[in-house]
Structure formats: structure tokens, C-alpha cells
């Protein structure tokens, strides 16, 4: 089956620093990857859609200069949270579609804590 | 607008059966998905329905009625490990997933 690897699983960083999260499709090519954010006890919120070789499409209210997305290859997308602040602390999850009949395969998520 | 509705929380007893409903209104329809999400973890795929009817997979079954914009996830022989949130999601005409807020299922012994 489709496997998506996401690293790191958790990270603690100081306010003002940047954090990079990687999402890799291990056994399929993902032309499109999605980045979500989930706050405690809330549903997934789509942040942006990442297409290989082109600029990401951001959802309304998501700052593209703060959440930098790079999708340089068919198997790797990265999300960089720049100048992180405590309010950016959240659970970040990527997903990729390799086969529409099985929806989207999710990475294991990254819990970001900004102190 | 697009909308997915499911109950916020449900409680059931170990060994029993529970049905989690989901109603949707979307621009187009390319299938409905159910995912399970344990606290602090990413969602995992449970089922996919694109045609009307019941799909059975072990203790879990999923039903779809496209004319009614309705689906349910049926969990049988509940186990404590089934305590989780269950997310309903619909793929619209643009192949984008529209997510429900999830149903938190609490299993009591």
C-alpha cells in the first residue's frame, strides 16, 4: 500500500526560529501533497496544496510567507514554519494521493511546540 | 457552500454496536471516506464508498446513499481500542477532500 513518511515526529523550538518538516511518499509518486494543521480537539484544517514543480496553493488565511512549501520532486514536499511563534504550536500533517480510490495517505504527523 | 455534518461525540459499551452518521452537501461527488484518528496521531484510512450500498470489512462496515447525501460507519463488537475520532470526508468534483469535524467515540467497559 501507499506509505507516506513524515519527519520529525515532534519538535520543540524557540520563538523566532524556523522549523522544517519533511513529507515523503515512499512507494509511489505523489504529484500532489497536502499540508494540514490540527489544533487540539479540532478537525483537520487544510493549509495548502503542494504540486510538484509549481508554487503551492494556500488556503485563505494561511500566510504563504510564513509557511513555506517546497515540492521539488514527486516524492518529497517540505513545510518550513518561519519565525515560529507560540501560536504556531500545533499538529502538522501531510498527505499524498497515489490512488484516488483509497483517498489520501497521511504521514504520521509532526507535533510542533514553540516556546 | 460545502458542508459535512457528523455528531460531535458518541458513547458506546464494549462489545456493542455503534453507528456513526454523516450527511454531506458538496459540489460534486467522487466518493466518501471514513478515517480513524487516535489522539495525537494522524488519521488512518478505514473505508471508501463511491456506489450506493454497504461495504463490509471485518468489524467495520460503511454505507452510502448518494441520493440522500448520507453515509454511516458501523462498528461491531466494540473494543476499547476503538475509542478514537472518526472522520467523514467527501471528495468533490475537483478531487479535493472536504472534511467533517469528526466524531469522538468513547467506549466504556
mmCIF file of N, CA, C and O in Angstrom, chain B:
data_model
loop_
_atom_site.group_PDB
_atom_site.id
_atom_site.type_symbol
_atom_site.label_atom_id
_atom_site.label_comp_id
_atom_site.label_asym_id
_atom_site.label_seq_id
_atom_site.Cartn_x
_atom_site.Cartn_y
_atom_site.Cartn_z
ATOM 1 N N UNK B 1 -22.601 26.464 -0.273
ATOM 2 C CA UNK B 1 -21.332 26.041 0.304
ATOM 3 C C UNK B 1 -21.278 24.547 0.501
ATOM 4 O O UNK B 1 -22.274 23.850 0.365
ATOM 5 N N UNK B 2 -20.105 24.060 0.833
ATOM 6 C CA UNK B 2 -19.917 22.638 1.057
ATOM 7 C C UNK B 2 -19.962 22.361 2.548
ATOM 8 O O UNK B 2 -19.411 23.121 3.338
ATOM 9 N N UNK B 3 -20.592 21.276 2.903
ATOM 10 C CA UNK B 3 -20.804 21.002 4.313
ATOM 11 C C UNK B 3 -20.834 19.513 4.594
ATOM 12 O O UNK B 3 -21.443 18.739 3.857
ATOM 13 N N UNK B 4 -20.158 19.115 5.649
ATOM 14 C CA UNK B 4 -20.175 17.735 6.134
ATOM 15 C C UNK B 4 -20.621 17.777 7.591
ATOM 16 O O UNK B 4 -20.034 18.500 8.393
ATOM 17 N N UNK B 5 -21.649 17.022 7.931
ATOM 18 C CA UNK B 5 -22.155 17.004 9.299
ATOM 19 C C UNK B 5 -22.045 15.615 9.901
ATOM 20 O O UNK B 5 -22.445 14.628 9.283
ATOM 21 N N UNK B 6 -21.525 15.546 11.107
ATOM 22 C CA UNK B 6 -21.481 14.307 11.858
ATOM 23 C C UNK B 6 -21.541 14.674 13.338
ATOM 24 O O UNK B 6 -21.161 15.778 13.713
ATOM 25 N N UNK B 7 -22.031 13.748 14.166
ATOM 26 C CA UNK B 7 -22.152 14.075 15.594
ATOM 27 C C UNK B 7 -20.782 14.344 16.209
ATOM 28 O O UNK B 7 -19.772 13.772 15.800
ATOM 29 N N UNK B 8 -20.788 15.206 17.196
ATOM 30 C CA UNK B 8 -19.529 15.603 17.834
ATOM 31 C C UNK B 8 -18.966 14.482 18.683
ATOM 32 O O UNK B 8 -17.755 14.213 18.665
ATOM 33 N N UNK B 9 -19.840 13.800 19.404
ATOM 34 C CA UNK B 9 -19.369 12.779 20.335
ATOM 35 C C UNK B 9 -20.428 11.695 20.514
ATOM 36 O O UNK B 9 -21.625 11.979 20.470
ATOM 37 N N UNK B 10 -19.963 10.463 20.668
ATOM 38 C CA UNK B 10 -20.864 9.341 20.942
ATOM 39 C C UNK B 10 -20.213 8.445 21.985
ATOM 40 O O UNK B 10 -18.981 8.353 22.059
ATOM 41 N N UNK B 11 -21.061 7.774 22.741
ATOM 42 C CA UNK B 11 -20.578 6.848 23.761
ATOM 43 C C UNK B 11 -21.219 5.487 23.533
ATOM 44 O O UNK B 11 -22.408 5.413 23.223
ATOM 45 N N UNK B 12 -20.434 4.436 23.676
ATOM 46 C CA UNK B 12 -20.960 3.086 23.484
ATOM 47 C C UNK B 12 -20.252 2.144 24.457
ATOM 48 O O UNK B 12 -19.229 2.499 25.058
ATOM 49 N N UNK B 13 -20.812 0.954 24.580
ATOM 50 C CA UNK B 13 -20.286 -0.030 25.525
ATOM 51 C C UNK B 13 -19.442 -1.079 24.812
ATOM 52 O O UNK B 13 -19.770 -1.491 23.692
ATOM 53 N N UNK B 14 -18.406 -1.509 25.448
ATOM 54 C CA UNK B 14 -17.554 -2.568 24.895
ATOM 55 C C UNK B 14 -18.389 -3.781 24.519
ATOM 56 O O UNK B 14 -19.270 -4.199 25.273
ATOM 57 N N UNK B 15 -18.133 -4.306 23.315
ATOM 58 C CA UNK B 15 -18.879 -5.458 22.832
ATOM 59 C C UNK B 15 -20.146 -5.122 22.071
ATOM 60 O O UNK B 15 -20.723 -5.981 21.394
ATOM 61 N N UNK B 16 -20.581 -3.884 22.149
ATOM 62 C CA UNK B 16 -21.821 -3.469 21.497
ATOM 63 C C UNK B 16 -21.564 -3.024 20.054
ATOM 64 O O UNK B 16 -20.469 -3.212 19.513
ATOM 65 N N UNK B 17 -22.615 -2.465 19.444
ATOM 66 C CA UNK B 17 -22.555 -1.963 18.080
ATOM 67 C C UNK B 17 -22.843 -0.455 18.109
ATOM 68 O O UNK B 17 -23.706 -0.013 18.869
ATOM 69 N N UNK B 18 -22.154 0.305 17.272
ATOM 70 C CA UNK B 18 -22.433 1.738 17.201
ATOM 71 C C UNK B 18 -22.445 2.172 15.733
ATOM 72 O O UNK B 18 -21.696 1.637 14.916
ATOM 73 N N UNK B 19 -23.322 3.107 15.432
ATOM 74 C CA UNK B 19 -23.435 3.629 14.069
ATOM 75 C C UNK B 19 -23.149 5.125 14.097
ATOM 76 O O UNK B 19 -23.812 5.874 14.823
ATOM 77 N N UNK B 20 -22.197 5.560 13.322
ATOM 78 C CA UNK B 20 -21.831 6.976 13.240
ATOM 79 C C UNK B 20 -22.308 7.503 11.899
ATOM 80 O O UNK B 20 -21.901 7.015 10.846
ATOM 81 N N UNK B 21 -23.192 8.492 11.942
ATOM 82 C CA UNK B 21 -23.786 9.027 10.729
ATOM 83 C C UNK B 21 -23.024 10.221 10.177
ATOM 84 O O UNK B 21 -22.369 10.954 10.922
ATOM 85 N N UNK B 22 -23.153 10.410 8.880
ATOM 86 C CA UNK B 22 -22.508 11.544 8.218
ATOM 87 C C UNK B 22 -23.412 12.000 7.073
ATOM 88 O O UNK B 22 -23.824 11.189 6.247
ATOM 89 N N UNK B 23 -23.764 13.264 7.060
ATOM 90 C CA UNK B 23 -24.521 13.821 5.933
ATOM 91 C C UNK B 23 -23.669 14.882 5.257
ATOM 92 O O UNK B 23 -22.855 15.540 5.916
ATOM 93 N N UNK B 24 -23.859 15.011 3.954
ATOM 94 C CA UNK B 24 -22.987 15.924 3.221
ATOM 95 C C UNK B 24 -23.725 16.691 2.137
ATOM 96 O O UNK B 24 -24.734 16.232 1.595
ATOM 97 N N UNK B 25 -23.205 17.865 1.860
ATOM 98 C CA UNK B 25 -23.652 18.682 0.724
ATOM 99 C C UNK B 25 -22.388 19.230 0.085
ATOM 100 O O UNK B 25 -21.701 20.062 0.697
ATOM 101 N N UNK B 26 -22.073 18.738 -1.102
ATOM 102 C CA UNK B 26 -20.824 19.143 -1.750
ATOM 103 C C UNK B 26 -21.066 19.453 -3.214
ATOM 104 O O UNK B 26 -22.072 19.046 -3.797
ATOM 105 N N UNK B 27 -20.110 20.154 -3.799
ATOM 106 C CA UNK B 27 -20.165 20.438 -5.235
ATOM 107 C C UNK B 27 -19.554 19.249 -5.954
ATOM 108 O O UNK B 27 -18.341 19.170 -6.148
ATOM 109 N N UNK B 28 -20.398 18.342 -6.345
ATOM 110 C CA UNK B 28 -19.922 17.127 -6.992
ATOM 111 C C UNK B 28 -19.574 16.061 -5.965
ATOM 112 O O UNK B 28 -19.440 16.328 -4.765
ATOM 113 N N UNK B 29 -19.424 14.850 -6.464
ATOM 114 C CA UNK B 29 -19.149 13.732 -5.555
ATOM 115 C C UNK B 29 -18.284 12.715 -6.283
ATOM 116 O O UNK B 29 -18.633 12.207 -7.345
ATOM 117 N N UNK B 30 -17.140 12.412 -5.665
ATOM 118 C CA UNK B 30 -16.255 11.386 -6.204
ATOM 119 C C UNK B 30 -15.882 10.373 -5.136
ATOM 120 O O UNK B 30 -14.798 9.787 -5.190
ATOM 121 N N UNK B 31 -16.756 10.207 -4.181
ATOM 122 C CA UNK B 31 -16.511 9.188 -3.174
ATOM 123 C C UNK B 31 -16.505 9.750 -1.765
ATOM 124 O O UNK B 31 -16.296 10.942 -1.538
ATOM 125 N N UNK B 32 -16.793 8.868 -0.819
ATOM 126 C CA UNK B 32 -16.825 9.248 0.591
ATOM 127 C C UNK B 32 -15.884 8.343 1.364
ATOM 128 O O UNK B 32 -15.868 7.127 1.151
ATOM 129 N N UNK B 33 -15.121 8.938 2.257
ATOM 130 C CA UNK B 33 -14.117 8.208 3.015
ATOM 131 C C UNK B 33 -14.403 8.285 4.506
ATOM 132 O O UNK B 33 -14.940 9.279 5.000
ATOM 133 N N UNK B 34 -14.028 7.229 5.197
ATOM 134 C CA UNK B 34 -14.011 7.246 6.649
ATOM 135 C C UNK B 34 -12.581 7.000 7.116
ATOM 136 O O UNK B 34 -11.898 6.085 6.622
ATOM 137 N N UNK B 35 -12.142 7.820 8.067
ATOM 138 C CA UNK B 35 -10.828 7.677 8.658
ATOM 139 C C UNK B 35 -10.975 7.563 10.174
ATOM 140 O O UNK B 35 -11.902 8.122 10.764
ATOM 141 N N UNK B 36 -10.029 6.858 10.776
ATOM 142 C CA UNK B 36 -9.956 6.757 12.233
ATOM 143 C C UNK B 36 -8.740 7.552 12.700
ATOM 144 O O UNK B 36 -7.672 7.457 12.097
ATOM 145 N N UNK B 37 -8.926 8.322 13.748
ATOM 146 C CA UNK B 37 -7.797 9.085 14.278
ATOM 147 C C UNK B 37 -7.740 8.951 15.788
ATOM 148 O O UNK B 37 -8.636 9.429 16.496
ATOM 149 N N UNK B 38 -6.678 8.316 16.289
ATOM 150 C CA UNK B 38 -6.457 8.273 17.718
ATOM 151 C C UNK B 38 -5.793 9.575 18.146
ATOM 152 O O UNK B 38 -5.106 10.224 17.363
ATOM 153 N N UNK B 39 -6.005 9.922 19.386
ATOM 154 C CA UNK B 39 -5.494 11.189 19.914
ATOM 155 C C UNK B 39 -3.986 11.285 19.700
ATOM 156 O O UNK B 39 -3.238 10.371 20.038
ATOM 157 N N UNK B 40 -3.558 12.395 19.123
ATOM 158 C CA UNK B 40 -2.138 12.629 18.925
ATOM 159 C C UNK B 40 -1.531 11.912 17.739
ATOM 160 O O UNK B 40 -0.311 11.959 17.545
ATOM 161 N N UNK B 41 -2.372 11.240 16.954
ATOM 162 C CA UNK B 41 -1.862 10.509 15.797
ATOM 163 C C UNK B 41 -2.532 10.998 14.523
ATOM 164 O O UNK B 41 -3.548 11.687 14.553
ATOM 165 N N UNK B 42 -1.929 10.648 13.394
ATOM 166 C CA UNK B 42 -2.518 11.007 12.106
ATOM 167 C C UNK B 42 -3.691 10.081 11.783
ATOM 168 O O UNK B 42 -3.776 8.971 12.306
ATOM 169 N N UNK B 43 -4.603 10.512 10.933
ATOM 170 C CA UNK B 43 -5.722 9.651 10.547
ATOM 171 C C UNK B 43 -5.264 8.439 9.760
ATOM 172 O O UNK B 43 -4.275 8.485 9.033
ATOM 173 N N UNK B 44 -5.983 7.351 9.908
ATOM 174 C CA UNK B 44 -5.734 6.151 9.113
ATOM 175 C C UNK B 44 -6.993 5.786 8.346
ATOM 176 O O UNK B 44 -8.103 5.907 8.854
ATOM 177 N N UNK B 45 -6.798 5.333 7.136
ATOM 178 C CA UNK B 45 -7.899 5.020 6.232
ATOM 179 C C UNK B 45 -8.709 3.826 6.720
ATOM 180 O O UNK B 45 -8.154 2.804 7.120
ATOM 181 N N UNK B 46 -10.032 3.956 6.693
ATOM 182 C CA UNK B 46 -10.919 2.842 7.044
ATOM 183 C C UNK B 46 -11.681 2.324 5.836
ATOM 184 O O UNK B 46 -11.719 1.130 5.598
ATOM 185 N N UNK B 47 -12.340 3.247 5.107
ATOM 186 C CA UNK B 47 -13.205 2.772 4.026
ATOM 187 C C UNK B 47 -13.413 3.841 2.976
ATOM 188 O O UNK B 47 -13.205 5.030 3.221
ATOM 189 N N UNK B 48 -13.843 3.378 1.822
ATOM 190 C CA UNK B 48 -14.167 4.256 0.701
ATOM 191 C C UNK B 48 -15.429 3.744 0.028
ATOM 192 O O UNK B 48 -15.521 2.561 -0.300
ATOM 193 N N UNK B 49 -16.415 4.617 -0.145
ATOM 194 C CA UNK B 49 -17.655 4.273 -0.856
ATOM 195 C C UNK B 49 -17.880 5.260 -1.986
ATOM 196 O O UNK B 49 -17.798 6.467 -1.768
ATOM 197 N N UNK B 50 -18.140 4.742 -3.157
ATOM 198 C CA UNK B 50 -18.495 5.621 -4.270
ATOM 199 C C UNK B 50 -19.834 5.203 -4.895
ATOM 200 O O UNK B 50 -20.498 6.001 -5.534
ATOM 201 N N UNK B 51 -20.235 3.950 -4.658
ATOM 202 C CA UNK B 51 -21.535 3.461 -5.111
ATOM 203 C C UNK B 51 -22.448 3.246 -3.908
ATOM 204 O O UNK B 51 -21.971 3.005 -2.799
ATOM 205 N N UNK B 52 -23.749 3.325 -4.147
ATOM 206 C CA UNK B 52 -24.715 3.111 -3.069
ATOM 207 C C UNK B 52 -24.583 1.703 -2.518
ATOM 208 O O UNK B 52 -24.341 0.745 -3.254
ATOM 209 N N UNK B 53 -24.792 1.601 -1.227
ATOM 210 C CA UNK B 53 -24.804 0.273 -0.627
ATOM 211 C C UNK B 53 -23.856 0.158 0.538
ATOM 212 O O UNK B 53 -23.276 1.141 1.010
ATOM 213 N N UNK B 54 -23.733 -1.064 1.000
ATOM 214 C CA UNK B 54 -22.955 -1.373 2.184
ATOM 215 C C UNK B 54 -21.651 -2.063 1.806
ATOM 216 O O UNK B 54 -21.648 -3.023 1.050
ATOM 217 N N UNK B 55 -20.552 -1.570 2.371
ATOM 218 C CA UNK B 55 -19.247 -2.199 2.194
ATOM 219 C C UNK B 55 -18.812 -2.732 3.551
ATOM 220 O O UNK B 55 -18.716 -1.974 4.507
ATOM 221 N N UNK B 56 -18.581 -4.045 3.612
ATOM 222 C CA UNK B 56 -18.208 -4.641 4.886
ATOM 223 C C UNK B 56 -16.735 -5.012 4.886
ATOM 224 O O UNK B 56 -16.227 -5.588 3.920
ATOM 225 N N UNK B 57 -16.085 -4.693 6.000
ATOM 226 C CA UNK B 57 -14.667 -5.008 6.136
ATOM 227 C C UNK B 57 -14.412 -5.365 7.591
ATOM 228 O O UNK B 57 -14.146 -4.522 8.432
ATOM 229 N N UNK B 58 -14.538 -6.656 7.891
ATOM 230 C CA UNK B 58 -14.330 -7.113 9.252
ATOM 231 C C UNK B 58 -15.372 -6.555 10.194
ATOM 232 O O UNK B 58 -16.574 -6.624 9.922
ATOM 233 N N UNK B 59 -14.924 -5.960 11.292
ATOM 234 C CA UNK B 59 -15.874 -5.417 12.265
ATOM 235 C C UNK B 59 -16.465 -4.095 11.819
ATOM 236 O O UNK B 59 -17.434 -3.616 12.399
ATOM 237 N N UNK B 60 -15.870 -3.500 10.794
ATOM 238 C CA UNK B 60 -16.330 -2.192 10.335
ATOM 239 C C UNK B 60 -17.081 -2.322 9.008
ATOM 240 O O UNK B 60 -16.673 -3.054 8.115
ATOM 241 N N UNK B 61 -18.175 -1.580 8.881
ATOM 242 C CA UNK B 61 -18.932 -1.520 7.634
ATOM 243 C C UNK B 61 -19.251 -0.070 7.346
ATOM 244 O O UNK B 61 -19.437 0.729 8.276
ATOM 245 N N UNK B 62 -19.336 0.288 6.080
ATOM 246 C CA UNK B 62 -19.706 1.651 5.714
ATOM 247 C C UNK B 62 -20.806 1.600 4.660
ATOM 248 O O UNK B 62 -20.772 0.786 3.746
ATOM 249 N N UNK B 63 -21.764 2.494 4.824
ATOM 250 C CA UNK B 63 -22.928 2.551 3.945
ATOM 251 C C UNK B 63 -23.006 3.909 3.276
ATOM 252 O O UNK B 63 -22.654 4.934 3.870
ATOM 253 N N UNK B 64 -23.504 3.915 2.041
ATOM 254 C CA UNK B 64 -23.639 5.178 1.307
ATOM 255 C C UNK B 64 -24.971 5.221 0.577
ATOM 256 O O UNK B 64 -25.380 4.241 -0.046
ATOM 257 N N UNK B 65 -25.622 6.399 0.657
ATOM 258 C CA UNK B 65 -26.779 6.700 -0.173
ATOM 259 C C UNK B 65 -26.509 8.053 -0.823
ATOM 260 O O UNK B 65 -26.596 9.103 -0.161
ATOM 261 N N UNK B 66 -26.179 8.039 -2.085
ATOM 262 C CA UNK B 66 -25.847 9.280 -2.782
ATOM 263 C C UNK B 66 -27.067 10.184 -2.946
ATOM 264 O O UNK B 66 -26.973 11.410 -2.839
ATOM 265 N N UNK B 67 -28.230 9.596 -3.164
ATOM 266 C CA UNK B 67 -29.446 10.406 -3.353
ATOM 267 C C UNK B 67 -29.797 11.159 -2.079
ATOM 268 O O UNK B 67 -30.352 12.258 -2.141
ATOM 269 N N UNK B 68 -29.470 10.592 -0.936
ATOM 270 C CA UNK B 68 -29.775 11.240 0.337
ATOM 271 C C UNK B 68 -28.591 12.025 0.895
ATOM 272 O O UNK B 68 -28.734 12.694 1.931
ATOM 273 N N UNK B 69 -27.449 11.932 0.254
ATOM 274 C CA UNK B 69 -26.269 12.621 0.788
ATOM 275 C C UNK B 69 -25.935 12.122 2.184
ATOM 276 O O UNK B 69 -25.682 12.912 3.099
ATOM 277 N N UNK B 70 -25.913 10.800 2.330
ATOM 278 C CA UNK B 70 -25.852 10.207 3.666
ATOM 279 C C UNK B 70 -24.949 8.984 3.675
ATOM 280 O O UNK B 70 -24.941 8.185 2.733
ATOM 281 N N UNK B 71 -24.205 8.856 4.743
ATOM 282 C CA UNK B 71 -23.363 7.688 4.947
ATOM 283 C C UNK B 71 -23.353 7.357 6.424
ATOM 284 O O UNK B 71 -23.632 8.215 7.274
ATOM 285 N N UNK B 72 -23.061 6.111 6.740
ATOM 286 C CA UNK B 72 -22.788 5.769 8.126
ATOM 287 C C UNK B 72 -21.667 4.763 8.206
ATOM 288 O O UNK B 72 -21.415 3.996 7.272
ATOM 289 N N UNK B 73 -20.983 4.808 9.337
ATOM 290 C CA UNK B 73 -19.938 3.850 9.657
ATOM 291 C C UNK B 73 -20.466 3.001 10.808
ATOM 292 O O UNK B 73 -20.893 3.543 11.830
ATOM 293 N N UNK B 74 -20.462 1.691 10.621
ATOM 294 C CA UNK B 74 -20.980 0.770 11.622
ATOM 295 C C UNK B 74 -19.824 0.000 12.234
ATOM 296 O O UNK B 74 -19.050 -0.631 11.508
ATOM 297 N N UNK B 75 -19.705 0.059 13.532
ATOM 298 C CA UNK B 75 -18.650 -0.659 14.229
ATOM 299 C C UNK B 75 -19.291 -1.729 15.108
ATOM 300 O O UNK B 75 -20.115 -1.426 15.974
ATOM 301 N N UNK B 76 -18.898 -2.976 14.896
ATOM 302 C CA UNK B 76 -19.457 -4.088 15.658
ATOM 303 C C UNK B 76 -18.446 -4.599 16.684
ATOM 304 O O UNK B 76 -17.241 -4.352 16.574
ATOM 305 N N UNK B 77 -18.952 -5.322 17.666
ATOM 306 C CA UNK B 77 -18.087 -5.947 18.682
ATOM 307 C C UNK B 77 -17.029 -4.956 19.176
ATOM 308 O O UNK B 77 -15.830 -5.210 19.116
ATOM 309 N N UNK B 78 -17.520 -3.848 19.651
ATOM 310 C CA UNK B 78 -16.632 -2.761 20.029
ATOM 311 C C UNK B 78 -15.574 -3.199 21.036
ATOM 312 O O UNK B 78 -15.843 -3.950 21.974
ATOM 313 N N UNK B 79 -14.366 -2.674 20.788
ATOM 314 C CA UNK B 79 -13.251 -2.917 21.681
ATOM 315 C C UNK B 79 -12.771 -1.580 22.226
ATOM 316 O O UNK B 79 -12.997 -0.536 21.616
ATOM 317 N N UNK B 80 -12.097 -1.630 23.359
ATOM 318 C CA UNK B 80 -11.631 -0.396 23.972
ATOM 319 C C UNK B 80 -10.728 0.383 23.020
ATOM 320 O O UNK B 80 -10.736 1.617 22.998
ATOM 321 N N UNK B 81 -9.957 -0.335 22.192
ATOM 322 C CA UNK B 81 -9.042 0.325 21.271
ATOM 323 C C UNK B 81 -9.766 1.094 20.163
ATOM 324 O O UNK B 81 -9.147 1.849 19.417
ATOM 325 N N UNK B 82 -11.088 0.875 20.056
ATOM 326 C CA UNK B 82 -11.853 1.615 19.042
ATOM 327 C C UNK B 82 -12.156 3.041 19.500
ATOM 328 O O UNK B 82 -12.706 3.835 18.727
ATOM 329 N N UNK B 83 -11.828 3.344 20.730
ATOM 330 C CA UNK B 83 -12.007 4.727 21.210
ATOM 331 C C UNK B 83 -11.092 5.634 20.392
ATOM 332 O O UNK B 83 -9.867 5.517 20.433
ATOM 333 N N UNK B 84 -11.707 6.531 19.641
ATOM 334 C CA UNK B 84 -10.964 7.392 18.719
ATOM 335 C C UNK B 84 -11.939 8.380 18.113
ATOM 336 O O UNK B 84 -13.141 8.323 18.382
ATOM 337 N N UNK B 85 -11.412 9.255 17.285
ATOM 338 C CA UNK B 85 -12.276 10.115 16.484
ATOM 339 C C UNK B 85 -12.436 9.496 15.109
ATOM 340 O O UNK B 85 -11.483 8.941 14.558
ATOM 341 N N UNK B 86 -13.632 9.597 14.563
ATOM 342 C CA UNK B 86 -13.913 9.033 13.241
ATOM 343 C C UNK B 86 -14.297 10.183 12.316
ATOM 344 O O UNK B 86 -15.238 10.919 12.578
ATOM 345 N N UNK B 87 -13.514 10.315 11.264
ATOM 346 C CA UNK B 87 -13.657 11.447 10.353
ATOM 347 C C UNK B 87 -14.314 11.010 9.054
ATOM 348 O O UNK B 87 -13.887 10.045 8.423
ATOM 349 N N UNK B 88 -15.332 11.736 8.671
ATOM 350 C CA UNK B 88 -16.012 11.533 7.398
ATOM 351 C C UNK B 88 -15.483 12.581 6.419
ATOM 352 O O UNK B 88 -15.349 13.760 6.775
ATOM 353 N N UNK B 89 -15.162 12.172 5.202
ATOM 354 C CA UNK B 89 -14.642 13.118 4.216
ATOM 355 C C UNK B 89 -15.208 12.783 2.843
ATOM 356 O O UNK B 89 -15.315 11.606 2.482
ATOM 357 N N UNK B 90 -15.563 13.803 2.097
ATOM 358 C CA UNK B 90 -16.117 13.622 0.757
ATOM 359 C C UNK B 90 -15.182 14.239 -0.268
ATOM 360 O O UNK B 90 -14.680 15.347 -0.069
ATOM 361 N N UNK B 91 -14.954 13.527 -1.346
ATOM 362 C CA UNK B 91 -14.141 14.054 -2.442
ATOM 363 C C UNK B 91 -15.072 14.737 -3.430
ATOM 364 O O UNK B 91 -15.999 14.105 -3.966
ATOM 365 N N UNK B 92 -14.821 16.028 -3.667
ATOM 366 C CA UNK B 92 -15.754 16.775 -4.518
ATOM 367 C C UNK B 92 -15.365 16.646 -5.993
ATOM 368 O O UNK B 92 -14.505 15.844 -6.356
ATOM 369 N N UNK B 93 -15.996 17.434 -6.829
ATOM 370 C CA UNK B 93 -15.781 17.319 -8.268
ATOM 371 C C UNK B 93 -14.366 17.694 -8.685
ATOM 372 O O UNK B 93 -13.913 17.311 -9.762
ATOM 373 N N UNK B 94 -13.665 18.429 -7.843
ATOM 374 C CA UNK B 94 -12.271 18.805 -8.122
ATOM 375 C C UNK B 94 -11.283 17.841 -7.471
ATOM 376 O O UNK B 94 -10.085 18.136 -7.406
ATOM 377 N N UNK B 95 -11.802 16.725 -6.972
ATOM 378 C CA UNK B 95 -10.981 15.724 -6.286
ATOM 379 C C UNK B 95 -10.315 16.280 -5.039
ATOM 380 O O UNK B 95 -9.245 15.826 -4.637
ATOM 381 N N UNK B 96 -10.953 17.259 -4.433
ATOM 382 C CA UNK B 96 -10.490 17.775 -3.156
ATOM 383 C C UNK B 96 -11.298 17.120 -2.039
ATOM 384 O O UNK B 96 -12.504 16.908 -2.177
ATOM 385 N N UNK B 97 -10.634 16.819 -0.932
ATOM 386 C CA UNK B 97 -11.327 16.213 0.201
ATOM 387 C C UNK B 97 -11.929 17.296 1.084
ATOM 388 O O UNK B 97 -11.248 18.223 1.490
ATOM 389 N N UNK B 98 -13.225 17.160 1.337
ATOM 390 C CA UNK B 98 -13.913 18.040 2.264
ATOM 391 C C UNK B 98 -14.118 17.256 3.552
ATOM 392 O O UNK B 98 -14.740 16.187 3.540
ATOM 393 N N UNK B 99 -13.638 17.780 4.659
ATOM 394 C CA UNK B 99 -13.634 17.028 5.908
ATOM 395 C C UNK B 99 -14.759 17.428 6.847
ATOM 396 O O UNK B 99 -15.076 18.605 6.985
ATOM 397 N N UNK B 100 -15.326 16.437 7.509
ATOM 398 C CA UNK B 100 -16.197 16.696 8.639
ATOM 399 C C UNK B 100 -15.338 16.985 9.858
ATOM 400 O O UNK B 100 -14.121 16.777 9.835
ATOM 401 N N UNK B 101 -15.971 17.460 10.921
ATOM 402 C CA UNK B 101 -15.237 17.819 12.135
ATOM 403 C C UNK B 101 -14.843 16.594 12.952
ATOM 404 O O UNK B 101 -14.068 16.715 13.902
ATOM 405 N N UNK B 102 -15.391 15.440 12.602
ATOM 406 C CA UNK B 102 -15.052 14.222 13.322
ATOM 407 C C UNK B 102 -16.013 13.913 14.452
ATOM 408 O O UNK B 102 -16.627 14.814 15.039
ATOM 409 N N UNK B 103 -16.161 12.640 14.740
ATOM 410 C CA UNK B 103 -16.993 12.163 15.853
ATOM 411 C C UNK B 103 -16.094 11.467 16.848
ATOM 412 O O UNK B 103 -15.431 10.479 16.511
ATOM 413 N N UNK B 104 -16.067 11.976 18.054
ATOM 414 C CA UNK B 104 -15.272 11.338 19.094
ATOM 415 C C UNK B 104 -16.088 10.193 19.680
ATOM 416 O O UNK B 104 -17.184 10.406 20.223
ATOM 417 N N UNK B 105 -15.579 8.990 19.573
ATOM 418 C CA UNK B 105 -16.265 7.806 20.084
ATOM 419 C C UNK B 105 -15.600 7.368 21.382
ATOM 420 O O UNK B 105 -14.395 7.105 21.421
ATOM 421 N N UNK B 106 -16.408 7.290 22.432
ATOM 422 C CA UNK B 106 -15.922 6.877 23.746
ATOM 423 C C UNK B 106 -16.493 5.505 24.034
ATOM 424 O O UNK B 106 -17.718 5.308 23.978
ATOM 425 N N UNK B 107 -15.620 4.545 24.322
ATOM 426 C CA UNK B 107 -16.044 3.181 24.632
ATOM 427 C C UNK B 107 -15.911 2.969 26.133
ATOM 428 O O UNK B 107 -14.844 3.194 26.714
ATOM 429 N N UNK B 108 -16.991 2.511 26.743
ATOM 430 C CA UNK B 108 -16.984 2.239 28.175
ATOM 431 C C UNK B 108 -17.017 0.728 28.417
ATOM 432 O O UNK B 108 -17.677 0.008 27.674
ATOM 433 N N UNK B 109 -16.328 0.268 29.444
ATOM 434 C CA UNK B 109 -16.306 -1.185 29.716
ATOM 435 C C UNK B 109 -17.656 -1.683 30.196
ATOM 436 O O UNK B 109 -18.506 -0.921 30.636
#
